[in-house]
CSV table of C-alpha atoms and ligand atoms in Angstrom, one decimal:
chain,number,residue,atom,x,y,z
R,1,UNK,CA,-10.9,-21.0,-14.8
R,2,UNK,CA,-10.7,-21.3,-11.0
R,3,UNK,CA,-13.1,-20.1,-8.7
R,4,UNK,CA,-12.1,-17.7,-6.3
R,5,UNK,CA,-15.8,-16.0,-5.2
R,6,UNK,CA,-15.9,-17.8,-2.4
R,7,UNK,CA,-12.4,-16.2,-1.0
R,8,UNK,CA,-13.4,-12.5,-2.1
R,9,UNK,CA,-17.3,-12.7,-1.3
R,10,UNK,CA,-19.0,-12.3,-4.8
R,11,UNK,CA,-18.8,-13.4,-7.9
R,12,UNK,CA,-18.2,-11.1,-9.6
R,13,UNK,CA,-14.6,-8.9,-8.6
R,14,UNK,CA,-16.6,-5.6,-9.9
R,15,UNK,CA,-20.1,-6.2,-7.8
R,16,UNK,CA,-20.5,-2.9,-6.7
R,17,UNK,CA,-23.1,-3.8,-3.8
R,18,UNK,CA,-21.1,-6.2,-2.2
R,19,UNK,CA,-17.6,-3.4,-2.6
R,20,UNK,CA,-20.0,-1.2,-0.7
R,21,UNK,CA,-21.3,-3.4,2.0
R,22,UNK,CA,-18.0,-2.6,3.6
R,23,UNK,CA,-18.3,0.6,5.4
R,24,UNK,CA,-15.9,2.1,8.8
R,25,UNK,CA,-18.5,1.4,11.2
R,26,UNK,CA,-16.8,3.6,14.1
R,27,UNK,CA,-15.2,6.7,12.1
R,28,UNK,CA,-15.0,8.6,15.9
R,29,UNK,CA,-12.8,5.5,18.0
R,30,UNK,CA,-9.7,6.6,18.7
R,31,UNK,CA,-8.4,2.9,19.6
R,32,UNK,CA,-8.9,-0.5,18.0
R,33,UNK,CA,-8.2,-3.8,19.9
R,34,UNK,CA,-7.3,-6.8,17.6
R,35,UNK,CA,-6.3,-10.4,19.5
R,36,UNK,CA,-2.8,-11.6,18.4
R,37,UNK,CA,-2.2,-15.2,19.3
R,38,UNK,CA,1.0,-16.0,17.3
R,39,UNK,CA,3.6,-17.6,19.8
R,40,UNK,CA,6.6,-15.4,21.2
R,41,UNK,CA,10.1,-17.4,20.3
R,42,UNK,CA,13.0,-17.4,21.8
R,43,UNK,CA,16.1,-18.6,20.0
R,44,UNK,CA,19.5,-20.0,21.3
R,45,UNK,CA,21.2,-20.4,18.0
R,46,UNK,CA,22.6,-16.9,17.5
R,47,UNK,CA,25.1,-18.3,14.5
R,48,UNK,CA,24.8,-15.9,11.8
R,49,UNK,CA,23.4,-18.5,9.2
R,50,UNK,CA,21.8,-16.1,6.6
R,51,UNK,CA,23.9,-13.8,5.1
R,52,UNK,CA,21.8,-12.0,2.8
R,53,UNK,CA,19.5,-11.0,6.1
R,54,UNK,CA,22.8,-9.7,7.4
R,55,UNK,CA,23.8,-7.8,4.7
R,56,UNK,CA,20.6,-5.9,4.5
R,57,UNK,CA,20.8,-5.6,8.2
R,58,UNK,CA,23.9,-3.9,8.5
R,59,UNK,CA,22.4,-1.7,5.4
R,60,UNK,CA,19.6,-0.7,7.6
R,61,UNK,CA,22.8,0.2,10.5
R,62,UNK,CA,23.8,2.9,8.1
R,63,UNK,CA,20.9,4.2,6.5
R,64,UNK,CA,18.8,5.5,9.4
R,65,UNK,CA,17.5,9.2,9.4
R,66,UNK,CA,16.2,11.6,11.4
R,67,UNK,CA,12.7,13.3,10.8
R,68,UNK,CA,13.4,16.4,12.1
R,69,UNK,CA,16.1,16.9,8.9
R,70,UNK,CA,13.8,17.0,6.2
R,71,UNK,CA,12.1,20.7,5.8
R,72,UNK,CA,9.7,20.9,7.6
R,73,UNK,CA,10.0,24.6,7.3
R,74,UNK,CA,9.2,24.8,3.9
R,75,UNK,CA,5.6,26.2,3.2
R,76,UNK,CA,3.1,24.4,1.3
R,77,UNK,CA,0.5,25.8,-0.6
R,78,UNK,CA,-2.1,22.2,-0.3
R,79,UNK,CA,-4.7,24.1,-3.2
R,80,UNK,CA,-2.0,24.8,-5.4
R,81,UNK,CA,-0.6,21.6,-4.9
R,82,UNK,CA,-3.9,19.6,-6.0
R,83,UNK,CA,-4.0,21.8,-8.8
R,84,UNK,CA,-0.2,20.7,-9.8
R,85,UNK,CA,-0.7,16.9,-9.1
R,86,UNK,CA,-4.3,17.2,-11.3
R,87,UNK,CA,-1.8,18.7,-13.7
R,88,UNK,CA,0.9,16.4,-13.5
R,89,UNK,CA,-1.6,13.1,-13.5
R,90,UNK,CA,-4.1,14.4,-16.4
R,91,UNK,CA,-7.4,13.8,-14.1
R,92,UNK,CA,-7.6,17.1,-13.8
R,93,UNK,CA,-10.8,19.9,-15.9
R,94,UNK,CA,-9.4,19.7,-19.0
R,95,UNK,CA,-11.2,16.1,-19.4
R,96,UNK,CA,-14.1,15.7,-21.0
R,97,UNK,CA,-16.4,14.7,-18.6
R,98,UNK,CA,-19.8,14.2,-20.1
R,99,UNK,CA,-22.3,11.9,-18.3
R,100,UNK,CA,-19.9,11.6,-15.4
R,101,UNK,CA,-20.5,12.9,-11.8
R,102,UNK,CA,-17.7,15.3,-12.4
R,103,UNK,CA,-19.5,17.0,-15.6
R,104,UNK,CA,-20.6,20.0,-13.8
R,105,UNK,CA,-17.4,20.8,-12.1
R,106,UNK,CA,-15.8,24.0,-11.7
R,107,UNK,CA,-12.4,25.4,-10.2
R,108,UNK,CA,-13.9,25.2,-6.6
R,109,UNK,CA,-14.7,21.4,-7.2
R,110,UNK,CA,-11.9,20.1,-8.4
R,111,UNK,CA,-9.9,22.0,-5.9
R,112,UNK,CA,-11.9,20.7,-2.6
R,113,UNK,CA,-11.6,17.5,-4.2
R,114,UNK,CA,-8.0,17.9,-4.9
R,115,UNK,CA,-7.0,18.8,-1.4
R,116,UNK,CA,-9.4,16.5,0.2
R,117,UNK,CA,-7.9,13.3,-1.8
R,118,UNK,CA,-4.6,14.4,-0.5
R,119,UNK,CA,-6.0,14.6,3.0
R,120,UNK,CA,-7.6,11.0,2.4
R,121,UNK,CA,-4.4,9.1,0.5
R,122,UNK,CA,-2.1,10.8,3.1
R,123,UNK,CA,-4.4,9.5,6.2
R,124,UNK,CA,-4.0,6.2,4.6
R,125,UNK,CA,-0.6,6.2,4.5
R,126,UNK,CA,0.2,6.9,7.8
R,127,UNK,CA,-2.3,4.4,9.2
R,128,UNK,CA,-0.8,1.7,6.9
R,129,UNK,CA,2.9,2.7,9.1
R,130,UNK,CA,1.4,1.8,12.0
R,131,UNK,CA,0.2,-1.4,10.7
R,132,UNK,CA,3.6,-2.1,9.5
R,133,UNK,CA,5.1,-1.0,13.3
R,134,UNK,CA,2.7,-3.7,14.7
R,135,UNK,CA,3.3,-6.2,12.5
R,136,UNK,CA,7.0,-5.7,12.3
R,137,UNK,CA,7.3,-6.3,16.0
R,138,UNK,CA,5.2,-9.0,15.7
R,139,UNK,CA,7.8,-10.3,13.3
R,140,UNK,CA,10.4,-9.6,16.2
R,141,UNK,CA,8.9,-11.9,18.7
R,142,UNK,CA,7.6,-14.7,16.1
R,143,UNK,CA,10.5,-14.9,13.6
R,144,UNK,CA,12.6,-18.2,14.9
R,145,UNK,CA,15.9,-17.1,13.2
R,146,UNK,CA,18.3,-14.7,15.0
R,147,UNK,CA,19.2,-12.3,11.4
R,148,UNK,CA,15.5,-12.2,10.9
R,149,UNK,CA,14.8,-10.8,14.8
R,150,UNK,CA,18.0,-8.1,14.4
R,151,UNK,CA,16.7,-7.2,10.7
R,152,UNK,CA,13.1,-6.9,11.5
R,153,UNK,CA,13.8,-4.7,15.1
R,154,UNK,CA,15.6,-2.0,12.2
R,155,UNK,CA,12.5,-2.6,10.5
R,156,UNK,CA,10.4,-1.5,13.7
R,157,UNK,CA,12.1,1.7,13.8
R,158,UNK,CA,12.2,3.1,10.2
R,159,UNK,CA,8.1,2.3,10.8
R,160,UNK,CA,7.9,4.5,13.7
R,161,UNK,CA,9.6,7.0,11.8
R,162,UNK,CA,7.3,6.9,8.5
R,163,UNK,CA,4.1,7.2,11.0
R,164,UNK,CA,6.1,10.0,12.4
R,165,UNK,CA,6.5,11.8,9.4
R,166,UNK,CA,3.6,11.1,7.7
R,167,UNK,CA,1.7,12.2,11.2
R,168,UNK,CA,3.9,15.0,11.4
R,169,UNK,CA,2.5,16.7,7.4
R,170,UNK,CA,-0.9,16.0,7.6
R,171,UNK,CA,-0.9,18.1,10.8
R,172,UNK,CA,1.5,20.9,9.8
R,173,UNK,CA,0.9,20.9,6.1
R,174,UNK,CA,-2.4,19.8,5.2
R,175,UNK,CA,-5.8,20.4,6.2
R,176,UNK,CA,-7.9,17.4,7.6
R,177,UNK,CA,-6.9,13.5,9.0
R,178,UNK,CA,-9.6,10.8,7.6
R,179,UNK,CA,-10.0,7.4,9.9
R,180,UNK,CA,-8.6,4.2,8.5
R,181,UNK,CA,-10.9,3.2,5.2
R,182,UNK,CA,-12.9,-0.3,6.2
R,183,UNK,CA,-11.1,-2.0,3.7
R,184,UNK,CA,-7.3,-1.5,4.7
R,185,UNK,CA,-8.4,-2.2,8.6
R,186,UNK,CA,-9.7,-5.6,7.7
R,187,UNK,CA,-6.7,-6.4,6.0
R,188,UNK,CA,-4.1,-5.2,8.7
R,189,UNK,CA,-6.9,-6.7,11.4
R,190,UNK,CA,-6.4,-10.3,9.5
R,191,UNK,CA,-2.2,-10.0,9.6
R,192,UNK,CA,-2.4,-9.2,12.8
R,193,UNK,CA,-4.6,-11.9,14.5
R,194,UNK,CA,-3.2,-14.7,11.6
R,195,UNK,CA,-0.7,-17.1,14.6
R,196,UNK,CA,1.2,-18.0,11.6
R,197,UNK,CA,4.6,-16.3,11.2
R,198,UNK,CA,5.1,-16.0,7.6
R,199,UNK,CA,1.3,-14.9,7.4
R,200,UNK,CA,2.6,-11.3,8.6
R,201,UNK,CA,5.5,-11.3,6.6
R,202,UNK,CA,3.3,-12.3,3.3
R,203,UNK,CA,0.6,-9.9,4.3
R,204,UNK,CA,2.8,-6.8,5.4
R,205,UNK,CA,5.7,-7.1,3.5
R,206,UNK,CA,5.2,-9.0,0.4
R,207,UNK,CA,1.4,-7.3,-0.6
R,208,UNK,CA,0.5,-4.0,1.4
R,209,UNK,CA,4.7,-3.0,1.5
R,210,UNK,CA,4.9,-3.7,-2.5
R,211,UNK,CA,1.9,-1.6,-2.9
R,212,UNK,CA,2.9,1.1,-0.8
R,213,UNK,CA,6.2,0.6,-2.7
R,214,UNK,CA,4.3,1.4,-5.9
R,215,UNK,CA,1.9,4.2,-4.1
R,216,UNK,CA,5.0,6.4,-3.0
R,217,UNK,CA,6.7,5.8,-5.9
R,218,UNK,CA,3.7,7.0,-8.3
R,219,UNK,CA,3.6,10.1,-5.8
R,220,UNK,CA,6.9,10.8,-5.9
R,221,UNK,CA,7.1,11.5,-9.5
R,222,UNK,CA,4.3,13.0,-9.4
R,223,UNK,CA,4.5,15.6,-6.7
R,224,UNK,CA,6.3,19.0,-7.3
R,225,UNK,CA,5.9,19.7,-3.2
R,226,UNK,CA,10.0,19.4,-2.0
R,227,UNK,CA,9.1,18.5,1.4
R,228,UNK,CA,6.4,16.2,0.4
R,229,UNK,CA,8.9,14.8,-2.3
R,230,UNK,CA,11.8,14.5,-0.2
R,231,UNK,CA,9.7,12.7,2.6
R,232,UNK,CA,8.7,10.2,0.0
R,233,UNK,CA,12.2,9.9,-1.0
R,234,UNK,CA,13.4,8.9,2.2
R,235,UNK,CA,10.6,6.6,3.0
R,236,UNK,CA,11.0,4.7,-0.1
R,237,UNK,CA,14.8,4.2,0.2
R,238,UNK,CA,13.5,1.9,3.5
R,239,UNK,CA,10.2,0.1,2.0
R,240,UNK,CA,12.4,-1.0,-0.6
R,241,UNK,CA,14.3,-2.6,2.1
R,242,UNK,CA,11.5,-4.1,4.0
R,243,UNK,CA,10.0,-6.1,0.8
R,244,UNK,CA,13.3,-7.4,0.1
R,245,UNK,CA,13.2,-8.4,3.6
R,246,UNK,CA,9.7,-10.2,3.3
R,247,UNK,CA,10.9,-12.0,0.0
R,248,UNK,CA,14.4,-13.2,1.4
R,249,UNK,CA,12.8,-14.7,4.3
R,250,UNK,CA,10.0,-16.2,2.9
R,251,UNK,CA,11.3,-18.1,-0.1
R,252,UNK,CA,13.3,-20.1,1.9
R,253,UNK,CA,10.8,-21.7,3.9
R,254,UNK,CA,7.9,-21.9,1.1
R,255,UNK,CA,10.3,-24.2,-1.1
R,256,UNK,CA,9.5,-26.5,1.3
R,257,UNK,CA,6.2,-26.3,1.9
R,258,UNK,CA,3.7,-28.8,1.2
R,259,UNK,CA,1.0,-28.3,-1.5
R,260,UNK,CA,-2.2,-28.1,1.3
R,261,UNK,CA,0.0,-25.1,3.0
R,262,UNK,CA,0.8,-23.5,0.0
R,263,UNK,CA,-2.6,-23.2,-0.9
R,264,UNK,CA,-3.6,-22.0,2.3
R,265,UNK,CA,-1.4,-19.3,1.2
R,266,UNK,CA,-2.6,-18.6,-2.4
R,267,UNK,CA,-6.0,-18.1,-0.7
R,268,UNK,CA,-4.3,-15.0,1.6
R,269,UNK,CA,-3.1,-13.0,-1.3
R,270,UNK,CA,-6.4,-13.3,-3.2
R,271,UNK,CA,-7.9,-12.1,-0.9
R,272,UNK,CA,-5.1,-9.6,0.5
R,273,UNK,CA,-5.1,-8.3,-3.6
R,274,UNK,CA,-9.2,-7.8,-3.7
R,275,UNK,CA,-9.3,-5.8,-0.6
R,276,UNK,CA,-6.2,-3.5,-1.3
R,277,UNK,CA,-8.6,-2.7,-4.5
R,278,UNK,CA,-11.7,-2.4,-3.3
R,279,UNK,CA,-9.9,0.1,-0.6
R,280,UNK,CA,-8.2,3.0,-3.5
R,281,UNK,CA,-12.3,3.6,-4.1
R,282,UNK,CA,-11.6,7.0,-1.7
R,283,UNK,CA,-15.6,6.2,-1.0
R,284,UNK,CA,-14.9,8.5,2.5
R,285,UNK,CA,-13.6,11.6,0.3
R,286,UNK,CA,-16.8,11.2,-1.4
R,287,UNK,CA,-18.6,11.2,1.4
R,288,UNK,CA,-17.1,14.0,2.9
R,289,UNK,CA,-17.8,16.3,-0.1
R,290,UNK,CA,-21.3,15.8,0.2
R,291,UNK,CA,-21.5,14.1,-2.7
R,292,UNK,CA,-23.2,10.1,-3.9
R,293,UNK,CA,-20.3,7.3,-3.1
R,294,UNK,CA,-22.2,5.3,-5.0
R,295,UNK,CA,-22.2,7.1,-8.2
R,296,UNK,CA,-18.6,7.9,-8.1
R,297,UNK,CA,-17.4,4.2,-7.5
R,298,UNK,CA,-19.5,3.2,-10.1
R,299,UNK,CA,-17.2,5.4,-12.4
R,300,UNK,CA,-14.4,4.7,-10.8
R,301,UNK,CA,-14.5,1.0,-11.1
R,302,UNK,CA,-15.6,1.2,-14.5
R,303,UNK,CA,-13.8,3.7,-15.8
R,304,UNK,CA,-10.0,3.2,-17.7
R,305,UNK,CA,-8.2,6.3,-16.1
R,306,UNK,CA,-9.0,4.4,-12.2
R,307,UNK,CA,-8.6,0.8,-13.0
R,308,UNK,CA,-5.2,1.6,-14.9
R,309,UNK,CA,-4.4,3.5,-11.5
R,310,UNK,CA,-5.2,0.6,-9.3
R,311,UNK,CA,-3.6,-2.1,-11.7
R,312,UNK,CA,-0.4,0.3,-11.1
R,313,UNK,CA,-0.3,-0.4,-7.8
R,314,UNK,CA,0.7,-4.1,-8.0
R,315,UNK,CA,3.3,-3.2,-10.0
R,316,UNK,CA,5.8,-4.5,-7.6
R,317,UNK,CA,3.5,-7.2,-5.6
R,318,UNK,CA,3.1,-9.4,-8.6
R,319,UNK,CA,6.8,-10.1,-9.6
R,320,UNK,CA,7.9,-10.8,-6.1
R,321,UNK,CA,4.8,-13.1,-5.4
R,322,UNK,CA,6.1,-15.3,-8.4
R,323,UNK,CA,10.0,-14.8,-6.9
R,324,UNK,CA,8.3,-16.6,-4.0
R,325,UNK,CA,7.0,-19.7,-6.4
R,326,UNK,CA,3.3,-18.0,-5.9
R,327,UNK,CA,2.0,-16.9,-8.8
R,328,UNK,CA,0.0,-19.9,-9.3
R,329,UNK,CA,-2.7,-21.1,-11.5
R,330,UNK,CA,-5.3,-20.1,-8.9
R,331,UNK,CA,-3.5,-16.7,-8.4
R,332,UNK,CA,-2.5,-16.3,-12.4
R,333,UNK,CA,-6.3,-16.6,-12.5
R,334,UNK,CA,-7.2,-13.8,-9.9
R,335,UNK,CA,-4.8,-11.3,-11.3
R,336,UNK,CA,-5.8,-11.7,-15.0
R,337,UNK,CA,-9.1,-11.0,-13.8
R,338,UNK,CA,-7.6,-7.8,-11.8
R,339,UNK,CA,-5.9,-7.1,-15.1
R,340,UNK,CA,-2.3,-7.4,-13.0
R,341,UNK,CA,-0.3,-10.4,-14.5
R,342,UNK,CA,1.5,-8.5,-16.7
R,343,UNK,CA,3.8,-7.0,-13.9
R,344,UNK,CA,5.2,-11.0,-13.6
R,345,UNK,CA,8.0,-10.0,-15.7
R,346,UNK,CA,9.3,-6.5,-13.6
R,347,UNK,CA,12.4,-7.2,-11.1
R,348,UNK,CA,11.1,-8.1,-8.2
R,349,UNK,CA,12.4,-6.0,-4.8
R,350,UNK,CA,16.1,-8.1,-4.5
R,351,UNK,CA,17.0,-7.1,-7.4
R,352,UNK,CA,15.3,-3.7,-7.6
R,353,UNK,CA,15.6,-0.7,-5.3
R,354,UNK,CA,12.1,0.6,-6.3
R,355,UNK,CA,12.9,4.3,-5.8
R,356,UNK,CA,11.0,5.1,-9.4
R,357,UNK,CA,8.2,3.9,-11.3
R,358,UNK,CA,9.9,2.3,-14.5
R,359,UNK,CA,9.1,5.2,-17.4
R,360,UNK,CA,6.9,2.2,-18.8
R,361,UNK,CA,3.9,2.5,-16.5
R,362,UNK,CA,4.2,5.7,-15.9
R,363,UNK,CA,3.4,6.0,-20.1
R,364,UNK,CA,0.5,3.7,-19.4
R,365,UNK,CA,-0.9,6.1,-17.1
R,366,UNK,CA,-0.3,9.5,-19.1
R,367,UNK,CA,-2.3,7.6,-22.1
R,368,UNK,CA,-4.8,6.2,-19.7
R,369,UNK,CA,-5.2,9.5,-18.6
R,370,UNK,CA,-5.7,11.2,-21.8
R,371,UNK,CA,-8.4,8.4,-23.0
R,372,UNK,CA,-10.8,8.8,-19.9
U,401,LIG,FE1,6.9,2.2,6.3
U,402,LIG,FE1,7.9,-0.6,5.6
């Protein structure tokens, strides 16, 4: 077995104290500096040398859309909308709850918890966009191959449109914005400040795109809400784009990479793949109710119904990490322990447009759902 601890911080992947030890520490700044220092490249070979860039490219071209055409007039309802999704996704008061912090729960409970997750999963999705808008111009400026720079400025614009749209419901449809949760900003904060180009394609497009992939895609099926569905819809059609990007690019310069840099980049996405867990813990909607974080992580860590969730989520991370030759021994290692090597065998994002979650996890969540 390989030690990872040292990469993640404990020991042991389910050591609650040290998942809590991260905290937001600012929840009221309303801007956050990080220091870039990847070199800006210029090229002056502007032969079209990688034809499967410019195909996808000139897909972007024609794919664009405009925010202000979805329905934004449509009214939503956001209590009876928590009550569908608890409906559709089975964690919802029919469980059987007994010796759990939710034994004592009535309507009102699971409603204010309902709409507050939404508030909280929908805050993080829109400050995961702007992570991508940074890093995707930062892909722009770093990338030394011409298709990659043309590709990648598309890229920067269907991100200012997801931040834009996501933005756009949480003011006009929902009820509440939460701040970035510690553990996504220390992720996007390391992409961001890593000089190395690839890092920010690895980082952004390979692990927190594929499980934003998976995230909208869960939500999608899940959702009755039309605008909320069609947004989704639309979104997804280009994040399926953008990981196909990051896998394109990347696997032709990690062929040739030697063993000491590949490493370097095995230790990245165990550590990318712990704190994209520790982070769907929703400790701040916790908080916010007035409730103990620290009793309700301790179920949800421990409990089936949430760790089948988060497994879910790598659903389309783990088959394009081993596209990309890294699903190592080291990495096979973390993700048994995550309980995510299974997803090795699903298409990874060139050969899959991603717009559903394949009817086989979605099963594994109904019955996980049913057993909590
Ligand atoms: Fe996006
Ligand atoms: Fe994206």
């Amino acid at each position: 077995m390989t030690d990872h601890s040292e990469l993640i911080g404990r020991a042991d992947v389910n050591d609650l104290e040290a998942i809590l030890a991260i905290t937001n520490t600012d929840v009221d700044e309303v801007a956050h500096t990080v220091r870039a220092e990847a070199d800006a490249m210029f090229t002056w070979d502007y032969e079209r040398s990688r034809p499967a860039l410019g195909k996808l490219y000139e897909k972007a071209k024609t794919s664009q859309w405009n925010a202000n055409d979805l329905p934004w007039d449509i009214e939503v309802d956001q209590e009876k909308v928590a009550e569908e999704n608890q409906n559709q996704n089975g964690f919802n008061r029919q469980g059987d709850y007994a010796d759990t912090p939710f034994e004592k729960w009535g309507d009102k409970e699971w409603i204010r918890f309902g709409v507050e997750s939404q508030n909280w999963t929908l805050s993080q999705f829109m400050h995961g966009e702007q992570g991508a808008l940074i890093c995707t111009a930062q892909i722009v400026e770093t990338v030394p191959w011409v298709d990659a720079k043309y590709y990648a400025a598309t890229q920067v614009m269907d991100e200012a449109r997801h931040v834009e749209v996501f933005a756009r419901y949480l003011d006009t449809k929902l009820s509440g914005h939460y701040p970035i949760n510690a553990h996504l900003e220390m992720l996007l904060d390391d992409i961001i400040a890593d000089s190395r180009w690839d890092m920010t394609y690895l980082g952004m497009q390979v692990m927190v795109e594929g499980l934003a992939l998976a995230a909208f895609g869960f939500m999608h099926q899940m959702t009755e809400e039309p605008l909320l569905k069609q947004l989704l819809r639309y979104v997804m059609s280009d994040e399926a784009r953008h990981v196909a990007f990051g896998v394109l690019s990347l696997e032709e310069i990690y062929r040739d990479m030697t063993a000491a840099e590949l490493r370097e980049r095995e230790d990245f996405v165990i550590e990318a793949a712990h704190l994209m867990r520790d982070r769907l813990l929703m400790r701040e909607v916790w908080e916010r109710l007035g409730y103990d974080a620290d009793v309700w992580i301790k179920w949800a860590i421990e409990t089936p119904f949430m760790q089948g969730f988060r497994q879910l989520l790598f659903a389309k991370i783990v088959p394009n990490l081993k596209r990309l030759g890294l699903l190592t021994p080291r990495v096979r290692a973390a993700f048994a322990e995550m309980g995510v090597l299974h997803f090795e065998d699903n298409p990874d994002s060139t050969l899959d447009e991603g717009l559903t979650v394949p009817p086989a996890l979605l099963a594994m969540f109904g019955n996980l759902a049913v057993s909590t």
